[in-house]
Amino acid sequence: MIFWTGSGVWNSGVVDMGEQRRFFSDDTRRELEKIPVQMIILRLQPDRMCCEAVTDKLLEFLQIDRESAETSFAGLDDFPDECGWMHPDDRKRIDHLFAGMKNYTEQKYVYRVRLKRKKDSDYRWYPAEIFGRNLGEKGILVYCSLVDTNVNGERRRQKSSAEKMRKLLVNKVLETTQDCIFWKDTDRRFVGVNRAFLEFYGFPSDEALIGKTDEEMGWHQDPDPFRRDEERVLHGESTLLVHGKCRIRGEERDILATKAPIYDGDTIIGLVGSFIDVTEDYNQRKQIERLGDELKNALQAEKKTNENLNMFMSRMSHEMRTPMNAVIGLSSLGMKAKDVDEAVDCLHKINMSGQYLLGIINDVLDIGKIDSGKFRLSEKQTRLADIITAADTIIRPIANRKKVNLAYDFSGVQIPDVICDRMRVQQIVINLMNNAVKFTDEDGMVRVEISDQEAGGKVKLKIVVSDNGCGMSRDFLKRIFQPFIQENRDPVKYGSGTGLGLSISKTLAEQMGGGITVSSEEGVGSVFTVTLMLGLLKKNAGENDSTGKEEQNTAFSDGREERDFSALKGKRVLLAEDNEINREIALRMMSRAGIRADCAGNGREAVEMAEGSSPGYYAAVILDLMMPTMGGYEAAERIRSSSRQDLRTIPIIAMSADIFEESVNRAISCGMNSFITKPLDADKLLATLMETINPL
């Protein structure tokens, strides 16, 4: 049986009873009242609610008269005192139902409501059915009836039988399922468990755990997450497949647990949970994830290695082609030179370009630099004039072909000798000058200004490279030092490149405690300013620090000092080298110092010549490591194992283009005394012979 509270959207206060009865005629209404069903018929309209009919059966059940019933359903804001037969909470629920019936009519709603008749001392629960019919403009007709108690009794008996079956089925499921199931009270103490739970923990019965908590059982190394999880469940939450760890018979196992609150009406009286053992699955999953991560990391490492390798090779191509251009161009000029001094000058510049190229090749061979992307600075005493000389040697042929003018200003140089990595500083200057010439048109000007000053025990070197070329846009200037970044320019007019030179230069400048800045304007030109913090030479007592114009004007001269190798004159050396050109180069270098050399084409010949010589005949042996028939390693071991005392102690020098540390270590372990690298440097070769033949 349903009562309308009057607080919904349908009610607007007391309505005249005569106006209420508009849908059923009086005759029809009287017939409806005789229906043997406990029912009331209401009509809901947007501004009111009225009672269309109340059956005698309902009046008899409620123990009220018709006038009281109709007054109760006349749409009052509140029920009168004598209408307190419906529980207030149920009146609110029905109010909410009626408010929503305008959207969901012709649907049967089954409700349980609490009613109190006069003969009863308290409210009792009664089932009720509600059905609505939409009448359009005339509102909604609502039929509310109590379910017949006899029919309800039969339903209760059927329900009781079904409940028994359900309980038997639940018990059967609990006892046969492989999932561990448990239920607890609001204090998180065990109330019951199924057989799978007992078998999992190894208990013969539930007596050992009923009334206890997880903490008291000591199953969890860290019980706090389990406690917090169950406290949330006891506040109305549910959890699904939460991972945890349990200690079972001394072994830690992985489990996935699901828990939900148990309700009695609206009150939580405990919780029910289940869990499964996923230790093997979890370990297998972790192993798969670990293998997946390892594979992913390996793929990323391989990708990164390939990217580094590609970037490195592109960078080296850019760096090596510039000095190679100078070598080829100067060689062509030297071969056509009619004047000896001009040819010697070309050879001198070729040598300087070759030295620069050799330094780059050494970087290629240093695999560690590929992985780390870092450069190791090799700082030595250096003349600034030598750096500019080397840069000019490489860039001037390029500038001449483009008919671009080069100008240098050294007026700001106060400290001509510094301590720095000459090749790296030279590399920066060459990169900047090369770019300046590249983007400057015919008859344009590239200017290099160099100045320095002492600052905090160091030399602050400033190099400004400016041009009046095509310049750069403001947007490009923001990205100019990023690797592989190039502004769109006509490749026919300005050539192409890798976009690595400026990135390399900036990295080097920063490693030397400085940096590079740039200003540029399209159509006007660009200015690059490099600052470097270089080492300051210590002055000897009474040394004059002044530098005259005469010294500054030696910027394009070779400052290398000649070393005295006269002690090597008349010495005889055994040289083993299979390459004819390399053999000729080494012989000519040694002849400068008056050394007489005998040559062998491979290691076996060298061993035979050494053993066939008289004691003390050779002052030293030079062995190329890579030769046919017998290499230098084996030849050195044969000589060291000779029965002759002089051969067991004769100086042996390794000679190779392979400069890896492993090769050097192997040469020393084979009995060699020193290691010189190709391409050969005459001074280094003679200095090594001096050190091995005449050690201090």
XYZ file of C-alpha atoms in Angstrom:
696
model
C 0.000 0.000 0.000
C 1.485 3.385 -1.039
C 0.825 6.864 0.376
C 1.843 10.081 -1.382
C 3.592 12.520 0.960
C 2.621 15.698 -0.819
C 6.219 16.958 -1.050
C 6.800 15.902 -4.678
C 6.564 17.919 -7.867
C 2.957 16.842 -8.382
C 1.395 18.510 -5.316
C 0.350 22.114 -4.822
C -1.771 21.947 -1.696
C -5.427 21.146 -0.820
C -7.613 20.573 -3.876
C -11.387 20.662 -3.913
C -12.719 17.109 -3.789
C -15.208 17.893 -6.487
C -12.474 18.942 -8.854
C -10.413 15.888 -8.067
C -12.877 13.335 -9.446
C -12.678 14.068 -13.105
C -11.458 10.801 -14.570
C -13.931 8.175 -13.215
C -17.649 8.789 -13.029
C -19.354 8.302 -9.672
C -20.877 5.004 -10.836
C -17.542 3.707 -12.019
C -15.817 4.809 -8.851
C -18.432 3.009 -6.687
C -17.890 -0.165 -8.658
C -14.131 0.145 -8.254
C -14.501 0.504 -4.493
C -16.167 -2.904 -4.338
C -13.222 -4.713 -5.952
C -11.918 -7.264 -3.378
C -8.375 -5.932 -3.552
C -6.471 -3.694 -1.142
C -5.922 -0.893 -3.663
C -5.950 2.858 -4.109
C -6.043 4.678 -7.447
C -4.262 8.068 -7.645
C -3.986 10.608 -10.455
C -0.761 12.636 -10.685
C -0.764 15.956 -12.525
C 1.962 18.598 -12.795
C 0.301 20.821 -10.198
C -1.645 18.393 -8.079
C -2.419 14.856 -6.926
C -5.882 13.505 -6.220
C -7.376 10.242 -5.060
C -9.668 8.670 -7.728
C -10.780 5.655 -5.715
C -10.083 3.576 -2.574
C -11.342 -0.025 -2.299
C -13.364 -1.171 0.721
C -10.815 -3.931 1.213
C -8.038 -1.384 1.782
C -10.167 0.663 4.219
C -10.931 -2.479 6.167
C -7.228 -3.384 6.258
C -6.112 0.085 7.375
C -9.029 0.354 9.844
C -9.946 3.867 8.721
C -13.090 5.344 7.136
C -13.386 6.508 3.534
C -13.402 10.206 4.326
C -10.178 9.893 6.316
C -8.552 7.904 3.520
C -9.582 10.395 0.817
C -8.425 13.302 2.969
C -5.084 11.570 3.446
C -4.654 11.305 -0.337
C -5.932 14.759 -1.181
C -2.416 16.169 -1.715
C -1.692 17.705 1.674
C 1.845 18.922 2.329
C 2.004 16.660 5.363
C -0.054 13.732 6.609
C -2.396 14.508 9.481
C -1.561 12.941 12.825
C -4.122 10.164 12.406
C -2.397 9.107 9.172
C 0.819 7.980 10.802
C 0.289 4.413 9.575
C 3.155 4.714 7.031
C 6.725 4.878 8.206
C 8.260 8.345 7.440
C 11.303 6.839 5.683
C 9.073 4.872 3.335
C 7.075 7.995 2.552
C 10.342 9.600 1.333
C 11.168 6.618 -0.826
C 7.716 6.606 -2.425
C 7.952 10.338 -2.932
C 11.138 9.801 -4.974
C 9.457 6.986 -6.953
C 6.427 9.119 -7.875
C 8.653 11.988 -8.929
C 10.275 9.748 -11.516
C 7.157 7.981 -12.792
C 6.464 10.668 -15.378
C 9.374 9.155 -17.386
C 8.793 5.453 -16.627
C 5.118 4.503 -16.783
C 3.529 1.152 -17.611
C 6.208 -0.583 -15.527
C 5.365 -2.587 -12.437
C 7.280 -1.605 -9.305
C 7.423 -4.007 -6.338
C 8.052 -2.297 -3.009
C 8.145 -3.300 0.622
C 6.684 -0.620 2.904
C 6.200 -0.388 6.642
C 2.564 0.162 7.745
C 0.989 0.329 11.226
C -2.683 -0.417 11.732
C -4.568 0.700 14.827
C -4.547 -2.728 16.328
C -0.779 -3.038 15.845
C 1.715 -1.577 18.308
C 4.531 -1.215 15.720
C 5.189 -0.956 11.994
C 5.273 -4.104 9.912
C 6.630 -4.787 6.463
C 4.110 -5.349 3.644
C 4.767 -5.993 -0.051
C 3.114 -3.577 -2.491
C 2.848 -3.306 -6.253
C 2.639 -0.022 -8.167
C 1.629 0.351 -11.803
C 1.207 3.560 -13.799
C -0.706 4.600 -16.933
C 0.134 7.799 -18.813
C -3.069 9.711 -19.675
C -1.321 12.492 -21.540
C -2.735 15.915 -20.586
C -4.892 14.318 -17.881
C -1.791 13.199 -15.970
C -0.690 9.755 -14.801
C -3.061 7.204 -13.313
C -1.305 5.175 -10.595
C -2.635 1.848 -9.218
C -1.187 0.961 -5.782
C -2.103 -2.347 -4.126
C -0.987 -4.537 -1.279
C -0.090 -8.110 -2.236
C -2.605 -10.684 -1.024
C -1.280 -12.294 2.167
C -2.439 -15.755 1.122
C -0.671 -15.485 -2.186
C 2.263 -13.974 -0.367
C 2.277 -16.917 2.012
C 2.546 -19.321 -0.894
C 5.308 -17.224 -2.296
C 7.035 -17.328 1.083
C 6.821 -21.094 1.105
C 8.243 -21.196 -2.392
C 10.888 -18.743 -1.364
C 11.742 -20.824 1.703
C 12.187 -23.889 -0.484
C 14.329 -21.901 -2.889
C 16.305 -20.545 0.033
C 17.026 -24.049 1.239
C 18.166 -25.033 -2.226
C 20.320 -21.893 -2.435
C 21.944 -22.647 0.917
C 22.667 -26.226 -0.106
C 24.123 -24.983 -3.381
C 26.253 -22.346 -1.616
C 27.575 -24.911 0.842
C 28.383 -27.269 -2.007
C 30.212 -24.519 -3.900
C 32.127 -23.465 -0.792
C 33.308 -26.991 -0.154
C 34.236 -27.896 -3.731
C 35.708 -24.675 -5.163
C 39.490 -24.435 -5.413
C 39.458 -20.753 -4.399
C 40.197 -20.065 -0.752
C 37.108 -18.355 0.732
C 36.720 -16.774 4.164
C 34.351 -14.444 5.983
C 35.012 -12.177 8.955
C 33.152 -9.957 11.421
C 33.547 -6.192 11.770
C 36.605 -6.694 13.997
C 38.280 -8.553 11.124
C 38.156 -11.823 13.040
C 37.520 -15.059 11.187
C 33.967 -16.364 11.360
C 34.300 -19.139 8.805
C 36.410 -20.537 5.968
C 35.951 -23.165 3.274
C 37.854 -26.408 2.847
C 40.204 -25.025 0.188
C 41.297 -22.377 2.709
C 42.062 -25.030 5.348
C 44.009 -27.149 2.863
C 45.986 -24.140 1.639
C 47.221 -23.331 5.144
C 47.387 -26.978 6.274
C 44.730 -26.846 9.054
C 42.673 -29.973 9.846
C 39.736 -27.763 10.980
C 38.814 -24.097 11.426
C 39.187 -24.202 15.236
C 42.760 -22.885 15.022
C 41.718 -19.623 13.354
C 38.067 -18.828 14.176
C 37.951 -15.622 16.225
C 41.497 -14.589 15.277
C 42.891 -11.890 12.968
C 45.540 -12.183 10.268
C 48.024 -10.439 12.556
C 47.501 -13.056 15.252
C 48.050 -15.816 12.725
C 51.307 -14.209 11.533
C 50.698 -14.872 7.863
C 51.960 -11.562 6.498
C 55.433 -10.101 6.840
C 53.843 -6.656 6.440
C 50.235 -6.882 7.696
C 49.443 -3.140 7.364
C 48.372 -3.246 3.670
C 45.996 -6.148 4.419
C 44.567 -4.353 7.451
C 43.989 -1.108 5.537
C 42.447 -3.047 2.677
C 39.907 -4.764 4.926
C 39.119 -1.545 6.802
C 38.130 0.050 3.501
C 35.910 -2.935 2.733
C 34.203 -2.596 6.137
C 33.417 0.999 5.165
C 31.570 -0.103 2.045
C 34.244 -0.503 -0.620
C 34.988 -3.660 -2.580
C 38.393 -4.789 -3.802
C 39.191 -6.964 -6.796
C 42.307 -9.098 -7.345
C 44.644 -7.180 -5.033
C 48.160 -8.609 -5.014
C 49.742 -9.566 -1.699
C 52.200 -11.973 -0.121
C 51.516 -14.670 2.492
C 53.943 -16.789 4.461
C 52.810 -20.418 4.403
C 54.801 -23.087 6.205
C 57.937 -20.966 5.956
C 57.468 -20.168 2.263
C 56.358 -16.808 0.894
C 53.592 -17.067 -1.703
C 51.943 -14.555 -4.046
C 48.144 -14.292 -3.852
C 45.384 -12.273 -5.534
C 42.527 -11.441 -3.135
C 38.990 -10.135 -3.689
C 36.894 -8.816 -0.796
C 33.392 -7.331 -0.369
C 31.268 -6.120 2.566
C 28.399 -8.232 3.999
C 25.161 -6.308 4.595
C 22.182 -6.895 6.882
C 19.770 -4.374 5.406
C 21.728 -1.150 5.385
C 24.230 -2.259 8.039
C 27.620 -3.835 7.307
C 28.063 -6.850 9.575
C 31.310 -8.215 8.179
C 33.213 -9.035 5.001
C 33.689 -11.974 2.690
C 36.831 -12.629 0.715
C 38.546 -15.092 -1.548
C 42.041 -15.513 -2.885
C 44.023 -17.684 -5.258
C 47.680 -18.703 -5.227
C 49.426 -17.138 -8.241
C 53.039 -17.663 -7.189
C 54.040 -19.694 -10.229
C 52.065 -17.495 -12.603
C 53.424 -14.367 -10.965
C 57.022 -15.597 -11.142
C 56.551 -16.581 -14.762
C 55.011 -13.192 -15.527
C 57.870 -11.385 -13.800
C 60.360 -13.464 -15.769
C 58.557 -12.652 -19.022
C 58.453 -8.960 -18.084
C 62.133 -9.051 -17.167
C 63.007 -10.715 -20.458
C 60.798 -8.207 -22.247
C 62.541 -5.321 -20.510
C 65.934 -6.790 -21.342
C 64.920 -7.179 -24.971
C 63.505 -3.661 -25.047
C 66.662 -2.261 -23.470
C 68.803 -4.228 -25.882
C 66.822 -2.915 -28.843
C 67.032 0.633 -27.518
C 70.755 0.235 -26.914
C 71.203 -1.156 -30.423
C 69.181 1.708 -31.854
C 71.153 4.227 -29.850
C 74.414 2.641 -30.950
C 73.346 2.818 -34.586
C 72.277 6.436 -34.158
C 75.579 7.301 -32.498
C 77.511 5.455 -35.168
C 75.631 7.165 -37.996
C 76.070 10.560 -36.345
C 79.735 9.865 -35.689
C 80.449 8.762 -39.251
C 78.619 11.807 -40.644
C 80.598 14.052 -38.327
C 83.895 12.447 -39.285
C 83.058 12.726 -42.982
C 82.532 16.440 -42.485
C 85.713 16.840 -40.456
C 87.985 14.755 -42.708
C 86.970 16.192 -46.071
C 88.063 19.736 -45.177
C 91.783 18.975 -44.526
C 91.755 16.373 -47.314
C 90.691 19.141 -49.687
C 93.785 21.126 -48.622
C 96.065 18.104 -49.106
C 94.792 17.428 -52.630
C 94.776 21.085 -53.656
C 98.244 21.842 -52.304
C 99.652 18.651 -53.835
C 98.393 19.797 -57.229
C 99.926 23.237 -56.733
C 103.224 21.746 -55.497
C 103.604 19.477 -58.501
C 103.182 22.452 -60.834
C 105.443 24.770 -58.838
C 108.549 25.986 -60.725
C 110.149 27.560 -57.700
C 111.692 25.296 -55.039
C 110.634 27.582 -52.209
C 107.031 27.530 -53.461
C 107.075 23.717 -53.599
C 108.591 23.495 -50.120
C 105.901 25.838 -48.835
C 103.210 23.601 -50.335
C 104.811 20.524 -48.746
C 104.972 22.280 -45.404
C 101.268 23.130 -45.553
C 100.423 19.637 -46.741
C 102.242 18.325 -43.675
C 100.221 20.583 -41.375
C 96.936 19.491 -43.004
C 98.038 15.877 -42.754
C 98.775 16.280 -39.064
C 95.291 17.693 -38.532
C 93.778 14.848 -40.520
C 95.795 12.348 -38.504
C 94.364 13.760 -35.298
C 90.845 13.243 -36.622
C 91.654 9.675 -37.687
C 92.927 9.014 -34.176
C 89.508 10.095 -32.901
C 87.848 7.598 -35.259
C 89.981 4.838 -33.770
C 89.096 5.818 -30.226
C 85.918 3.755 -29.861
C 85.264 5.063 -26.350
C 84.631 8.512 -27.751
C 81.889 7.157 -29.962
C 79.963 5.819 -26.948
C 80.520 8.732 -24.574
C 80.403 11.558 -27.094
C 83.170 13.284 -25.131
C 86.569 14.539 -26.210
C 89.687 14.252 -24.140
C 91.745 17.431 -24.217
C 95.483 17.027 -24.747
C 96.950 20.294 -23.480
C 100.484 21.351 -24.384
C 102.400 24.565 -24.903
C 101.171 26.073 -28.168
C 101.767 29.211 -30.194
C 98.545 30.930 -31.243
C 100.266 31.806 -34.517
C 100.628 28.097 -35.344
C 96.907 27.544 -34.869
C 95.978 30.324 -37.276
C 98.656 29.193 -39.735
C 97.175 25.691 -39.873
C 93.649 27.046 -40.263
C 94.716 29.396 -43.045
C 96.507 26.548 -44.833
C 93.282 24.553 -45.005
C 90.797 27.378 -45.685
C 92.755 29.630 -48.076
C 92.541 27.259 -51.100
C 88.759 27.131 -50.627
C 88.571 30.908 -50.328
C 90.732 31.397 -53.400
C 88.469 29.224 -55.536
C 85.437 31.268 -54.442
C 87.411 34.515 -54.724
C 86.650 35.356 -51.095
C 89.153 37.572 -49.293
C 90.669 36.527 -45.935
C 91.935 39.055 -43.411
C 93.549 38.550 -40.003
C 93.969 40.949 -37.090
C 96.425 39.938 -34.311
C 96.762 43.381 -32.740
C 94.946 42.235 -29.617
C 97.276 39.311 -28.911
C 99.307 39.948 -25.750
C 100.186 36.367 -24.796
C 101.378 34.498 -27.919
C 102.179 31.193 -26.164
C 99.487 29.348 -24.210
C 98.740 25.871 -22.907
C 95.866 24.261 -24.808
C 94.775 21.387 -27.025
C 96.055 22.838 -30.269
C 94.120 20.510 -32.539
C 90.792 21.246 -30.794
C 91.254 25.025 -30.901
C 92.354 24.698 -34.499
C 89.263 22.605 -35.209
C 86.979 25.374 -33.904
C 88.676 28.050 -36.015
C 88.584 25.899 -39.158
C 84.875 25.119 -38.724
C 83.944 28.778 -38.287
C 86.164 29.982 -41.131
C 84.934 27.238 -43.439
C 81.285 28.206 -42.811
C 82.082 31.893 -43.274
C 83.765 31.294 -46.644
C 81.041 28.863 -47.697
C 78.213 31.395 -47.232
C 80.076 34.426 -48.571
C 79.761 35.436 -52.218
C 82.546 36.324 -54.648
C 84.640 39.358 -53.643
C 83.255 39.068 -50.121
C 85.345 39.334 -46.977
C 85.981 36.949 -44.080
C 87.798 38.521 -41.154
C 89.436 36.789 -38.180
C 90.262 38.879 -35.123
C 92.207 37.378 -32.218
C 92.746 38.959 -28.824
C 93.599 37.680 -25.350
C 94.047 38.775 -21.779
C 95.073 37.264 -18.481
C 92.121 36.420 -16.239
C 92.330 34.545 -12.944
C 95.542 32.723 -13.729
C 94.329 31.733 -17.199
C 94.396 33.198 -20.690
C 91.014 34.328 -21.911
C 91.246 33.949 -25.678
C 88.709 35.674 -27.907
C 88.338 34.740 -31.582
C 85.879 36.684 -33.751
C 85.075 35.336 -37.237
C 82.922 37.719 -39.269
C 81.718 37.769 -42.869
C 79.520 39.837 -45.169
C 77.756 36.801 -46.630
C 74.099 35.788 -46.898
C 73.466 35.789 -43.148
C 70.792 33.800 -41.263
C 67.181 34.253 -40.193
C 66.231 34.933 -36.568
C 64.313 31.672 -36.349
C 67.312 29.645 -37.499
C 69.614 31.366 -34.993
C 67.595 29.757 -32.172
C 68.523 26.285 -33.433
C 71.882 26.911 -35.053
C 73.976 24.801 -32.644
C 71.737 21.712 -32.803
C 73.267 18.730 -34.675
C 72.267 18.290 -38.322
C 70.410 21.631 -38.408
C 70.868 23.603 -41.619
C 69.022 26.581 -43.060
C 67.586 26.176 -46.528
C 70.098 27.652 -48.938
C 70.826 27.125 -52.637
C 73.104 24.015 -52.652
C 74.487 24.923 -56.081
C 75.594 28.339 -54.855
C 76.549 27.544 -51.262
C 77.155 23.795 -51.311
C 75.835 21.231 -48.848
C 77.015 19.768 -45.576
C 76.057 17.687 -42.551
C 75.197 20.510 -40.167
C 77.665 19.207 -37.572
C 80.484 21.756 -37.622
C 78.917 24.339 -35.324
C 77.625 21.675 -32.921
C 81.147 20.209 -32.687
C 82.698 23.640 -32.184
C 80.293 24.613 -29.422
C 80.935 21.360 -27.547
C 84.690 21.858 -27.767
C 84.470 25.499 -26.672
C 82.396 24.583 -23.629
C 84.889 21.861 -22.675
C 87.568 24.544 -22.734
C 85.622 26.675 -20.269
C 84.167 29.005 -22.862
C 81.457 29.153 -25.461
C 80.292 30.502 -28.799
C 77.805 33.301 -29.517
C 76.465 34.422 -32.872
C 74.732 37.439 -34.365
C 73.479 37.549 -37.926
C 71.201 39.396 -40.323
C 69.978 38.084 -43.645
C 71.734 39.774 -46.546
C 74.243 41.499 -44.247
C 76.414 38.748 -42.788
C 77.253 36.888 -39.575
C 79.599 37.301 -36.620
C 80.708 34.328 -34.497
C 82.510 35.060 -31.227
C 84.456 32.297 -29.485
C 85.787 32.589 -25.935
C 88.186 30.001 -24.508
C 89.904 29.750 -21.135
C 93.407 28.428 -21.835
C 96.403 27.640 -19.653
C 98.911 30.373 -18.805
C 102.638 29.633 -19.054
C 104.681 30.194 -15.927
C 107.288 32.947 -16.405
C 110.932 32.396 -15.613
C 112.676 34.919 -13.405
C 113.703 38.005 -15.367
C 111.799 36.882 -18.483
C 110.589 39.742 -20.639
C 106.858 39.405 -21.235
C 106.728 41.968 -24.004
C 105.920 40.882 -27.536
C 106.996 42.936 -30.484
C 105.642 43.227 -33.957
C 108.484 41.050 -35.207
C 107.193 38.085 -33.132
C 103.587 38.651 -34.125
C 104.523 38.663 -37.770
C 105.742 35.061 -37.498
C 102.144 33.876 -37.478
C 102.594 31.880 -40.646
C 105.978 30.282 -39.854
C 106.780 26.838 -38.424
C 107.772 27.218 -34.790
C 109.128 23.702 -34.359
C 112.619 23.560 -32.867
C 115.250 21.293 -34.420
C 116.426 18.506 -32.059
C 119.981 17.201 -31.990
C 120.069 13.580 -33.202
C 123.863 13.476 -33.854
C 124.276 10.620 -31.357
C 122.523 8.326 -33.856
C 125.042 8.939 -36.639
C 126.720 5.737 -37.802
C 124.268 3.438 -35.979
C 122.934 0.456 -37.920
C 119.256 -0.527 -37.655
C 117.362 -3.552 -38.952
C 114.015 -2.459 -40.486
C 111.290 -5.016 -41.282
C 108.537 -3.412 -43.487
C 106.643 -5.116 -46.331
C 105.284 -1.904 -47.925
C 107.798 -0.401 -50.332
C 106.665 3.240 -49.954
C 106.547 3.033 -46.157
C 109.981 1.405 -46.209
C 111.369 4.251 -48.332
C 109.872 6.909 -46.043
C 111.412 5.305 -42.937
C 114.821 4.938 -44.604
C 114.899 8.590 -45.671
C 113.865 9.768 -42.197
C 116.654 7.746 -40.569
C 119.239 8.866 -43.125
C 118.736 12.464 -41.905
C 120.482 11.452 -38.712
C 123.158 9.379 -40.462
C 121.601 6.030 -39.572
C 122.408 3.087 -41.836
C 119.532 0.629 -42.205
C 119.166 -2.893 -43.595
C 115.681 -3.874 -44.798
C 113.692 -7.107 -44.518
C 110.405 -7.768 -46.362
C 108.785 -9.743 -43.505
C 109.366 -10.989 -39.981
C 111.032 -14.247 -40.990
C 113.654 -12.425 -43.004
C 114.233 -10.065 -40.084
C 114.821 -12.991 -37.695
C 117.240 -14.639 -40.126
C 119.165 -11.381 -40.683
C 119.388 -10.734 -36.940
C 120.633 -14.226 -36.144
C 123.052 -14.116 -39.093
C 124.658 -10.862 -37.964
C 127.659 -10.592 -35.724
C 127.067 -9.670 -32.063
C 126.429 -5.931 -31.638
C 126.087 -5.373 -35.388
C 122.579 -3.888 -35.067
C 121.826 -1.144 -32.535
C 118.041 -1.672 -32.815
C 115.337 -3.578 -34.682
C 112.157 -1.924 -36.065
C 109.335 -4.381 -36.781
C 106.070 -3.626 -38.595
C 103.383 -5.599 -36.773
C 101.332 -6.644 -39.814
C 103.466 -8.420 -42.426
C 103.030 -11.520 -44.619
C 104.762 -14.842 -43.797
C 105.555 -13.680 -40.258
C 104.297 -10.597 -38.431
C 106.141 -8.395 -35.985
C 104.713 -10.052 -32.848
C 106.104 -13.500 -33.707
C 109.367 -12.054 -35.016
C 109.945 -10.237 -31.717
C 109.319 -13.435 -29.745
C 111.786 -15.358 -31.961
C 114.489 -12.731 -31.482
C 113.933 -12.602 -27.716
C 114.219 -16.413 -27.506
C 117.566 -16.448 -29.332
C 120.533 -18.155 -27.716
C 122.549 -14.975 -28.203
C 122.647 -12.586 -25.277
C 122.801 -9.443 -27.457
C 119.609 -10.385 -29.323
C 117.767 -11.123 -26.078
C 118.438 -7.503 -25.001
C 118.584 -5.581 -28.309
C 116.072 -2.684 -28.470
C 113.005 -3.665 -30.557
C 110.572 -0.976 -31.720
C 107.033 -1.832 -32.885
C 105.703 0.132 -35.858
C 102.013 0.045 -36.804
C 98.967 2.036 -37.905
C 97.003 0.019 -35.331
C 97.155 2.169 -32.205
C 94.590 0.363 -30.062
C 95.629 -0.241 -26.496
C 95.353 -3.992 -26.944
C 97.902 -3.892 -29.777
C 100.335 -1.800 -27.745
C 100.041 -4.123 -24.735
C 100.538 -7.184 -26.920
C 103.678 -5.682 -28.477
C 105.169 -4.998 -25.037
C 104.293 -8.515 -23.855
C 106.142 -9.953 -26.898
C 109.334 -8.253 -25.729
C 109.246 -4.957 -27.657
C 110.602 -1.843 -25.984
C 108.683 0.968 -27.716
C 105.754 1.641 -30.062
C 105.613 4.211 -32.884
C 102.551 4.887 -35.011
C 101.961 5.361 -38.706
C 101.987 7.654 -40.532
C 105.532 8.130 -39.339
C 106.747 11.418 -37.923
C 110.503 11.849 -38.498
C 111.185 13.578 -35.191
C 109.199 10.996 -33.237
C 110.933 8.121 -35.004
C 114.413 9.520 -34.323
C 113.495 10.487 -30.736
C 112.296 6.922 -30.085
C 115.555 5.508 -31.452
C 117.508 7.929 -29.252
C 115.601 6.806 -26.163
C 115.949 3.074 -26.846
C 119.525 3.010 -28.154
C 120.999 5.590 -25.802
C 118.756 5.574 -22.700
C 119.593 8.154 -20.024
